[in-house]
Short mmCIF file of C-alpha atoms in Angstrom, two decimals:
data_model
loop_
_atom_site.label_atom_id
_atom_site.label_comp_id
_atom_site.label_asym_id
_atom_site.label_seq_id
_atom_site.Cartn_x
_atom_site.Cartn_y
_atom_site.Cartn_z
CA UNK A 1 -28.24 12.05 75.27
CA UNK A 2 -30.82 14.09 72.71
CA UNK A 3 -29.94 14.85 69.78
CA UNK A 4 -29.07 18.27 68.48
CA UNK A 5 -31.63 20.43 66.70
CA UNK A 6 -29.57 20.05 63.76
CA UNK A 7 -29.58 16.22 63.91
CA UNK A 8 -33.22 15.99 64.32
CA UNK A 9 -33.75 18.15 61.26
CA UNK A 10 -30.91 16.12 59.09
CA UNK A 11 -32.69 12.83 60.20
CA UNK A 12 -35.96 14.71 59.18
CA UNK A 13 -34.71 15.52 55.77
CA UNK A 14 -33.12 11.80 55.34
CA UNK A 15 -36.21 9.73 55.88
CA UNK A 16 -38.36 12.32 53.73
CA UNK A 17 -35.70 11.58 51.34
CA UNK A 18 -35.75 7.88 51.30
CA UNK A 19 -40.09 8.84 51.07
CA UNK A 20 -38.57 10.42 47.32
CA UNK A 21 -37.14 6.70 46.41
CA UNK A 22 -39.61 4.03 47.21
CA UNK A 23 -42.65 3.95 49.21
CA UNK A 24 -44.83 1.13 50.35
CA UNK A 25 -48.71 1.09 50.79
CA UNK A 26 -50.95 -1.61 52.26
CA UNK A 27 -54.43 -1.30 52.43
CA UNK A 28 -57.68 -3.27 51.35
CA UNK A 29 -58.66 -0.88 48.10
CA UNK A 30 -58.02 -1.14 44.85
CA UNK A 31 -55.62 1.38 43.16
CA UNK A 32 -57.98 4.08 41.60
CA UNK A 33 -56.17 5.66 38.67
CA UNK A 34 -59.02 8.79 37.95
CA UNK A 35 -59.17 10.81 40.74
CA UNK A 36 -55.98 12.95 40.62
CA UNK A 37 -55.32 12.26 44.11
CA UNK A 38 -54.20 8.48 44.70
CA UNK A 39 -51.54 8.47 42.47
CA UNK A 40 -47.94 6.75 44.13
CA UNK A 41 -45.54 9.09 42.13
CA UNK A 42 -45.23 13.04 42.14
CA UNK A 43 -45.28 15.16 38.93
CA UNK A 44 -42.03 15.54 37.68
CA UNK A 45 -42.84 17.42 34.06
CA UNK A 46 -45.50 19.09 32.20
CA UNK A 47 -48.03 17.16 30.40
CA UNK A 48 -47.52 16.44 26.72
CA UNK A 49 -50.72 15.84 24.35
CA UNK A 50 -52.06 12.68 24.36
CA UNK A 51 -51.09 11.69 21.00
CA UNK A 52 -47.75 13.30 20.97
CA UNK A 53 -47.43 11.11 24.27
CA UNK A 54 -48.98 7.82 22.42
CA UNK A 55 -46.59 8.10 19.28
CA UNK A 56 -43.47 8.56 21.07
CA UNK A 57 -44.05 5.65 23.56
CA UNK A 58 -44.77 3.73 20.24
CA UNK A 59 -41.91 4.23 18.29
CA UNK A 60 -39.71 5.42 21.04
CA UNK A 61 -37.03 3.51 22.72
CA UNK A 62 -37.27 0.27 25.11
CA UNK A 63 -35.92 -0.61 28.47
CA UNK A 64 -36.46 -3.51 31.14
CA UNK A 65 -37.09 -4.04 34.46
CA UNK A 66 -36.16 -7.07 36.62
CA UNK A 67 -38.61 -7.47 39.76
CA UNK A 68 -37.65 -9.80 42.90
CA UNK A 69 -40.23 -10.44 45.15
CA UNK A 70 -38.50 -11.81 48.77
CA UNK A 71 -39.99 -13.07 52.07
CA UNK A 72 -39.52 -11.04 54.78
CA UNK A 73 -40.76 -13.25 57.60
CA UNK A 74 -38.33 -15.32 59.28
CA UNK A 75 -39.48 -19.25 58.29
CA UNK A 76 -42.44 -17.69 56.47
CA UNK A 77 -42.50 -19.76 52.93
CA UNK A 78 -41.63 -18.46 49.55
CA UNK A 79 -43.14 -16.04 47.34
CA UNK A 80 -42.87 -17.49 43.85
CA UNK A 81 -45.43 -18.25 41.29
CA UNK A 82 -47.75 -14.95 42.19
CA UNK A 83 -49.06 -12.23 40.00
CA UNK A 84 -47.71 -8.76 39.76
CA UNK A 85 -48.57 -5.49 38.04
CA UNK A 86 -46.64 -2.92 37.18
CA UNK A 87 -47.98 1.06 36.10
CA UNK A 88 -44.99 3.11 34.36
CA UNK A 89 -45.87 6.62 35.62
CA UNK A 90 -45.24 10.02 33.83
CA UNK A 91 -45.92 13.28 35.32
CA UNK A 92 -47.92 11.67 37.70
CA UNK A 93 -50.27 9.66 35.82
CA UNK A 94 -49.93 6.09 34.50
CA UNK A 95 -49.34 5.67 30.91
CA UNK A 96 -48.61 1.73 30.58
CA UNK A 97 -50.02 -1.27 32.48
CA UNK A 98 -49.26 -4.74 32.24
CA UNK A 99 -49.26 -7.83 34.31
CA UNK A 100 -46.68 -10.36 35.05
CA UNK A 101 -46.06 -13.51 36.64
CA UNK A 102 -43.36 -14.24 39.20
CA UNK A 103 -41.34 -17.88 38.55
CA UNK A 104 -40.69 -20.14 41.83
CA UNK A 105 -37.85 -17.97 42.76
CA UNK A 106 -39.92 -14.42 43.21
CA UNK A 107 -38.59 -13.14 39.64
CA UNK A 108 -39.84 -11.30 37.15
CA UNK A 109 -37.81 -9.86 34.01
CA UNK A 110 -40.32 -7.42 31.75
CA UNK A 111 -38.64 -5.79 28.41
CA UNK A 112 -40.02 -4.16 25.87
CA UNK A 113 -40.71 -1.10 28.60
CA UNK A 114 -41.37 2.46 26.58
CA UNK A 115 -39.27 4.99 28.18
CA UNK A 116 -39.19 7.85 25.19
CA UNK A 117 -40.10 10.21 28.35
CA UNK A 118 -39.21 9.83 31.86
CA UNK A 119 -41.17 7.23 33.64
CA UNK A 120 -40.71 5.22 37.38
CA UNK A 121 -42.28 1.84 37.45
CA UNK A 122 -44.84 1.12 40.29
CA UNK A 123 -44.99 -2.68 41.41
CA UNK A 124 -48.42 -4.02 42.86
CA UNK A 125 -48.41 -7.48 44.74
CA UNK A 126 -51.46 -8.84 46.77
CA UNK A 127 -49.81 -11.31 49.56
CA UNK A 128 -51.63 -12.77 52.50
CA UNK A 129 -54.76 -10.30 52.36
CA UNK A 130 -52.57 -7.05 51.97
CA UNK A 131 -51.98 -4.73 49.19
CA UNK A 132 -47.94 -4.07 48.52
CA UNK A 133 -46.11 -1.48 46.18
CA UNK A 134 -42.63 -0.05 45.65
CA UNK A 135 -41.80 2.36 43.69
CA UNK A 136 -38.39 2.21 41.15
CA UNK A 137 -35.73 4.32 40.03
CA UNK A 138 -36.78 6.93 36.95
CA UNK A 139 -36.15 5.28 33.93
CA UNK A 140 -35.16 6.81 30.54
CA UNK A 141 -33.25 6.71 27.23
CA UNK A 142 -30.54 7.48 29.26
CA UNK A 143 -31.33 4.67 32.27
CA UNK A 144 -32.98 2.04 30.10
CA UNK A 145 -32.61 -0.93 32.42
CA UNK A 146 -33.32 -1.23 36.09
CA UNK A 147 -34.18 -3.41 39.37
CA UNK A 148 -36.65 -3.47 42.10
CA UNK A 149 -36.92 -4.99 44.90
CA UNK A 150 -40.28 -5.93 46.88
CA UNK A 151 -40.63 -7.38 50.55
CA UNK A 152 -43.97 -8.95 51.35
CA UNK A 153 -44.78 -10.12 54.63
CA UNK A 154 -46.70 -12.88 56.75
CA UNK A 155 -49.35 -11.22 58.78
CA UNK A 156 -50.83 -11.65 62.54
CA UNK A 157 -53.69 -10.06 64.66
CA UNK A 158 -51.41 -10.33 67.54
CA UNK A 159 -50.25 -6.35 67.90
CA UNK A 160 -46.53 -6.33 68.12
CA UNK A 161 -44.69 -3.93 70.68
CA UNK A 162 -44.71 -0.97 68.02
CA UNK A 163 -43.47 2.45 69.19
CA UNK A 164 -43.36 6.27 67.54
CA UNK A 165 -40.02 6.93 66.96
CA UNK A 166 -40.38 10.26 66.10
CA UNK A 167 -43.48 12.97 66.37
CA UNK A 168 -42.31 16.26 64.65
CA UNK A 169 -44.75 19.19 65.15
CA UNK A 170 -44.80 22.54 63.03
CA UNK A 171 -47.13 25.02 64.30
CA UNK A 172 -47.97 28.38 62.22
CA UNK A 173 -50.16 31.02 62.51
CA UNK A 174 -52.40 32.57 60.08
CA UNK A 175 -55.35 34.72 59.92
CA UNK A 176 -58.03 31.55 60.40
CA UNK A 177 -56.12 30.52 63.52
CA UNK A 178 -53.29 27.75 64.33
CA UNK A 179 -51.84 25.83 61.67
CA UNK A 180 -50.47 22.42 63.18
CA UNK A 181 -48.67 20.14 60.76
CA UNK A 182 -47.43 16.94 62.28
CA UNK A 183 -45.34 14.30 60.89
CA UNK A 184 -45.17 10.31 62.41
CA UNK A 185 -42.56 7.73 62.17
CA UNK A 186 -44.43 4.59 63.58
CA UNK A 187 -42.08 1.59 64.06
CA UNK A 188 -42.91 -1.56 64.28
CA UNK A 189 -40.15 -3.76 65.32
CA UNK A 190 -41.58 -7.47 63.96
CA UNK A 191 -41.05 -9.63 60.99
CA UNK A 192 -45.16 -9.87 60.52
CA UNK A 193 -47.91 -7.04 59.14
CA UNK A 194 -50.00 -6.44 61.92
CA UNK A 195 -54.06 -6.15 60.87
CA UNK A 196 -55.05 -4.12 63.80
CA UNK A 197 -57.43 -4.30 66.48
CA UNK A 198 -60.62 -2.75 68.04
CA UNK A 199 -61.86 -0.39 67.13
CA UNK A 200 -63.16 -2.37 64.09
CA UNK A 201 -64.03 -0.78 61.01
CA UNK A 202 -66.01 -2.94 58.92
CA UNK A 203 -63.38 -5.80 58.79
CA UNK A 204 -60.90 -3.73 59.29
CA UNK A 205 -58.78 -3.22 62.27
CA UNK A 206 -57.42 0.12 63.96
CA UNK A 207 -53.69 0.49 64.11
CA UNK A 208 -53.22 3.85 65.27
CA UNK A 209 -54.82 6.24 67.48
CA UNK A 210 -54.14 9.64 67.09
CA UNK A 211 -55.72 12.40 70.22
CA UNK A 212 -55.83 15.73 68.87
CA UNK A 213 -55.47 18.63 70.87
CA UNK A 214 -58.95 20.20 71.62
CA UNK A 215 -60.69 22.34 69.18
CA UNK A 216 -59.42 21.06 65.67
CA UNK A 217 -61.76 21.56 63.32
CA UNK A 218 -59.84 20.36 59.56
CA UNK A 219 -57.73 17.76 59.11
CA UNK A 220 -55.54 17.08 56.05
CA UNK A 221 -54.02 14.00 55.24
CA UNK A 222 -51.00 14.42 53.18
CA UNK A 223 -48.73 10.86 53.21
CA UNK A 224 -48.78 7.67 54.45
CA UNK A 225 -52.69 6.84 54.60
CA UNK A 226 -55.09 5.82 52.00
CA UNK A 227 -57.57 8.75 51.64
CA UNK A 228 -60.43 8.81 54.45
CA UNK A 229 -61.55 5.29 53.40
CA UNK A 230 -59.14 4.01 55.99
CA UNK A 231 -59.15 6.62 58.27
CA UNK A 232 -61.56 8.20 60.75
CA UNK A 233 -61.84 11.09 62.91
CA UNK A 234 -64.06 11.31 65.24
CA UNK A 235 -64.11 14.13 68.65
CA UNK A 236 -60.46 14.41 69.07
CA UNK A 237 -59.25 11.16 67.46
CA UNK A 238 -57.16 10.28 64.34
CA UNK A 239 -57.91 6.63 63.69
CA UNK A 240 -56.05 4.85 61.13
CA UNK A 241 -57.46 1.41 59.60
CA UNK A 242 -54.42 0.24 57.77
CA UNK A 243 -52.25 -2.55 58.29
CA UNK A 244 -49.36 -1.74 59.83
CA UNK A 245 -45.86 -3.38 58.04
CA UNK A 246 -42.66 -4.05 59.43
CA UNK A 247 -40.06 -0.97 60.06
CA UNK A 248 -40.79 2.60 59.59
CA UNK A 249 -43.80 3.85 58.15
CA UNK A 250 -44.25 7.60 57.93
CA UNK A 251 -47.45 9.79 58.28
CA UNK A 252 -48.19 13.47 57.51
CA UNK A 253 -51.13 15.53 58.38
CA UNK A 254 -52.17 18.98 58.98
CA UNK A 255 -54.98 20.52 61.06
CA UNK A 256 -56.20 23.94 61.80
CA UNK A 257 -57.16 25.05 65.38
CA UNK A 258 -59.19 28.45 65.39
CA UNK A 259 -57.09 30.57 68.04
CA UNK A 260 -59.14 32.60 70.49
CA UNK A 261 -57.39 35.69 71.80
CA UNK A 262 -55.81 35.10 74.91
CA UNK A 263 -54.78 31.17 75.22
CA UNK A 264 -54.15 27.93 73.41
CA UNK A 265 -53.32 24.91 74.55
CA UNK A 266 -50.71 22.92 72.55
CA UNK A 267 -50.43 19.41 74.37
CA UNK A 268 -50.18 16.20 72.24
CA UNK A 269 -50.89 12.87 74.08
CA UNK A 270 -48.46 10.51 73.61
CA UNK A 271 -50.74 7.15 72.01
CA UNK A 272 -48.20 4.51 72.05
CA UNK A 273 -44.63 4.31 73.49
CA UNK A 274 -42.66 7.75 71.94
CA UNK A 275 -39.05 8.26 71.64
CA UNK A 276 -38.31 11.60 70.95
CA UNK A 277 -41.24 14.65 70.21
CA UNK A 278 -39.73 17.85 68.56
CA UNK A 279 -42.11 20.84 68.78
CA UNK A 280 -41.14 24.03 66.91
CA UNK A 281 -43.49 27.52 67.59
CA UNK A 282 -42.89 30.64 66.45
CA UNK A 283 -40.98 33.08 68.64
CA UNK A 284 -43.56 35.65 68.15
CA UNK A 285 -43.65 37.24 71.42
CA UNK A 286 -46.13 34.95 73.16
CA UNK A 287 -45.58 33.74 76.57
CA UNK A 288 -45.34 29.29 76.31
CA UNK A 289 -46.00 27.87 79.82
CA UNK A 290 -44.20 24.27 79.48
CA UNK A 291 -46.09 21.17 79.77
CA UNK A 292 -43.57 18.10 80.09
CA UNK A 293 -40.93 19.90 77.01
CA UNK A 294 -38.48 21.59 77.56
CA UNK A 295 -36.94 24.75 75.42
CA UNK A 296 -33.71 23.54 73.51
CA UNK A 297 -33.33 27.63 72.03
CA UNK A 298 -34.42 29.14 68.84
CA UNK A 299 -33.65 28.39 65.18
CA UNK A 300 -34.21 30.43 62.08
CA UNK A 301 -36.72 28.61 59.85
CA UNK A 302 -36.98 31.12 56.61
CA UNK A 303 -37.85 34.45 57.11
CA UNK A 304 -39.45 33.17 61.03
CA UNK A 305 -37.96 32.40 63.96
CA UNK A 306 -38.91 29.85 65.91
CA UNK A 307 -38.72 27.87 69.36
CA UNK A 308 -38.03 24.51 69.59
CA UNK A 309 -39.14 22.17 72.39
CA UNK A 310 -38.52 18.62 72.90
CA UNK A 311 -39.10 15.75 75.19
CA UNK A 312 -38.32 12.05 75.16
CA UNK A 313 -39.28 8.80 76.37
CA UNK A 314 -43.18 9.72 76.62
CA UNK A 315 -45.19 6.47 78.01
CA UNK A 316 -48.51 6.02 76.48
CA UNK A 317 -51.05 8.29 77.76
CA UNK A 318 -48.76 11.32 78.90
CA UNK A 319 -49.18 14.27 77.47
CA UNK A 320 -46.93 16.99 76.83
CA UNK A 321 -46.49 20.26 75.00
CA UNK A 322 -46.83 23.86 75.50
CA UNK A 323 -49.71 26.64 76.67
CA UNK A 324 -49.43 29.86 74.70
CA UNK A 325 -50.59 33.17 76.19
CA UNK A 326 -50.66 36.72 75.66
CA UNK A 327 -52.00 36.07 72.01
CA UNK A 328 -53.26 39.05 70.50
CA UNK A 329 -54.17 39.84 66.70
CA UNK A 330 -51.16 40.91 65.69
CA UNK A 331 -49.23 37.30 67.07
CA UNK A 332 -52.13 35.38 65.10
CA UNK A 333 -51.12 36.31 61.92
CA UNK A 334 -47.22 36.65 62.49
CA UNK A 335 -45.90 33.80 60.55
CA UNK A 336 -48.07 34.19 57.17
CA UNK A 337 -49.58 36.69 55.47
CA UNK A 338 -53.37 36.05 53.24
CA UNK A 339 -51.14 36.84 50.04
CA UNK A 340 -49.04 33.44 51.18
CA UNK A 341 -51.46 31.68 52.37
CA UNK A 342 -54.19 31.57 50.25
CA UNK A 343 -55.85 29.37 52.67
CA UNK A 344 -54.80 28.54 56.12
CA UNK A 345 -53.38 25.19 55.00
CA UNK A 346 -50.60 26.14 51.92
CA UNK A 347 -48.51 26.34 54.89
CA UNK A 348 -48.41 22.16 56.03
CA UNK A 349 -45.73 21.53 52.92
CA UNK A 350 -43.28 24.04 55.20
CA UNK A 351 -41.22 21.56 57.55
CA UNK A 352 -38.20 22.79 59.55
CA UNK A 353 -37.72 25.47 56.85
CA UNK A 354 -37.74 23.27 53.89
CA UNK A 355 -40.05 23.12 51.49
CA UNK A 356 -41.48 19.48 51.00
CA UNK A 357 -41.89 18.78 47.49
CA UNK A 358 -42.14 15.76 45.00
CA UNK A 359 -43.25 13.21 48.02
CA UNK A 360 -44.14 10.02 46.64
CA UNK A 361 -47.51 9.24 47.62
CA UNK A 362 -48.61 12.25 48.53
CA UNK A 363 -52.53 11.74 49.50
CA UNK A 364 -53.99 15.08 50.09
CA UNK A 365 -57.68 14.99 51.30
CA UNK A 366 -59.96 16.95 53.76
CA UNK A 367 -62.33 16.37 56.79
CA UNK A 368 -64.77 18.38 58.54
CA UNK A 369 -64.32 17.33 62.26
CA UNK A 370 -67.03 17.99 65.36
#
């Protein structure tokens, strides 16, 4: 039996949630502190000056941090005696570095920690060709001492029976056209980090296919990949060049579709073996012609109503969605007006009516597509 609207949303809200606590990355780049988009934690406070920030971290008071680095492949050997780093990050930069070494057991106690401001510790491992990080609990005067845990895993080029478990669609209008905002939870069900296959990229291997629907001509990626170095887009498809790790791993991305009057068609392929796709529209007064979804009702979402459309147990290849008619100007720019939009893509951090903010590893970068 489906879930309710309600549950959906709830489980939405969860898993962004546990995105808030801890998030892990693999990829084949080194961490790039400069460029004010590749940072793993979100802002949390306004900057102080530089030296303000120096003397208190200085003089300021001292916590610790006890790291355990565990196995997470059944019979896979131990992880002991390996390097780690660890960043302390304030209002989303890093302000301390330092390196430490793991004893036979996977453990690693570091004192001495400044935490005269509000900082989360960021792990770094390198195991078996991929990059891992976690991200800890905010640390403080107040919470001076703290625990992390890291799970590394043994890796294979035999792709494991992964599956979407959920494909969450947004759609808004605004004056440039269709805003679609789409959010992925990929599982993969093994004990090993898959490296991917053809189509290779350099030496790395594709993991994901995405098809677009036709006509996109942006694409944003906001979570889960590592900027456009390990992603492509090419015609319609959202290629993804990452390894992919055991359990859930969630993606975000946005695209904009300019919306000629009189039809557009909303059908999303289904890429790999789907669970459950939620599609929410606006209920604008267009006419949607289902395409393998069917209408659960409407919920308010803000000051918009909007339709929601599901469907379940999508094979790979089948496509599903909606066909919207009977556009005219004033339904294209129903759900957002130019003072709140800015540009057509402010609107992506808008999710089932709550407003996404404070994401840990938030990666927000742009591509022309054609």
């Amino acid at each position: 039996m489906c879930r309710t609207v309600v549950d959906r949303l709830v489980l939405f809200i969860v898993v962004l949630s546990l995105f808030a606590v801890g998030v892990r990355a693999q990829d084949g780049e080194e961490h790039t502190q400069d460029d004010g988009h590749n940072h793993p934690v979100a802002a949390e406070e306004g900057h102080l000056p530089d030296d303000v920030l120096r003397r208190m971290l200085m003089e300021g008071p001292r916590g610790s941090l006890a790291v355990q680095v565990v196995q997470g492949t059944a019979g896979g050997p131990p992880v002991g005696n390996r390097k780690i780093r660890v960043d302390l990050y304030h209002t989303n930069r890093p302000i301390w570095e330092l390196n430490a070494d793991l004893d036979k057991n996977g453990l690693a106690m570091l004192g001495d920690l400044p935490i005269a401001v509000l900082v989360r510790p960021v792990v770094w491992i390198e195991y078996d060709g991929v990059k891992y990080l976690e991200v800890g609990q905010a640390m403080d005067e107040n919470n001076p001492d703290t625990a992390m845990k890291l799970t590394v895993y043994e890796t294979t080029r035999e792709e494991p029976g992964w599956y979407i478990s959920m494909r969450h669609i947004m759609v808004s209008t605004v004056p440039e056209g269709t805003v679609v905002s789409e959010t992925l939870v990929v599982e993969n069900p093994s004990d090993k980090t898959w490296f991917g296959g053809e189509p290779m990229r350099g030496d790395q291997g594709t993991t994901i296919r995405v098809q677009l629907p036709e006509g996109v001509e942006d694409v944003y990626l906001e979570s889960g990949f590592h900027r456009w170095c390990c992603t492509s887009f090419e015609g319609r498809e959202l290629a993804v060049q990452m390894p992919m790790m055991p359990g859930q791993t969630m993606f975000r991305f946005s695209y904009l579709i300019p919306t000629p009057l009189g039809e557009i068609d909303l059908r999303f392929s289904a890429f790999a073996p789907t669970k459950s796709m939620v599609l929410f529209i606006p209920d604008d007064g267009t006419v949607a012609e289902e395409k393998g979804m069917e209408l659960q009702g409407t919920e308010n979402m803000g000051k918009q109503r909007m339709r929601n459309y599901q469907a379940t147990g999508m094979e790979p290849g089948q496509e599903v969605g909606v066909v919207l008619t009977a556009l005219t100007p004033d339904t294209t720019t129903s759900t957002q007006t130019e003072d709140s939009t800015g540009s057509a893509m402010r609107v992506v951090m808008i999710l089932g009516g709550v407003v996404v903010l404070g994401i840990i590893g938030v990666v927000v970068m742009r591509s022309r597509g054609g």
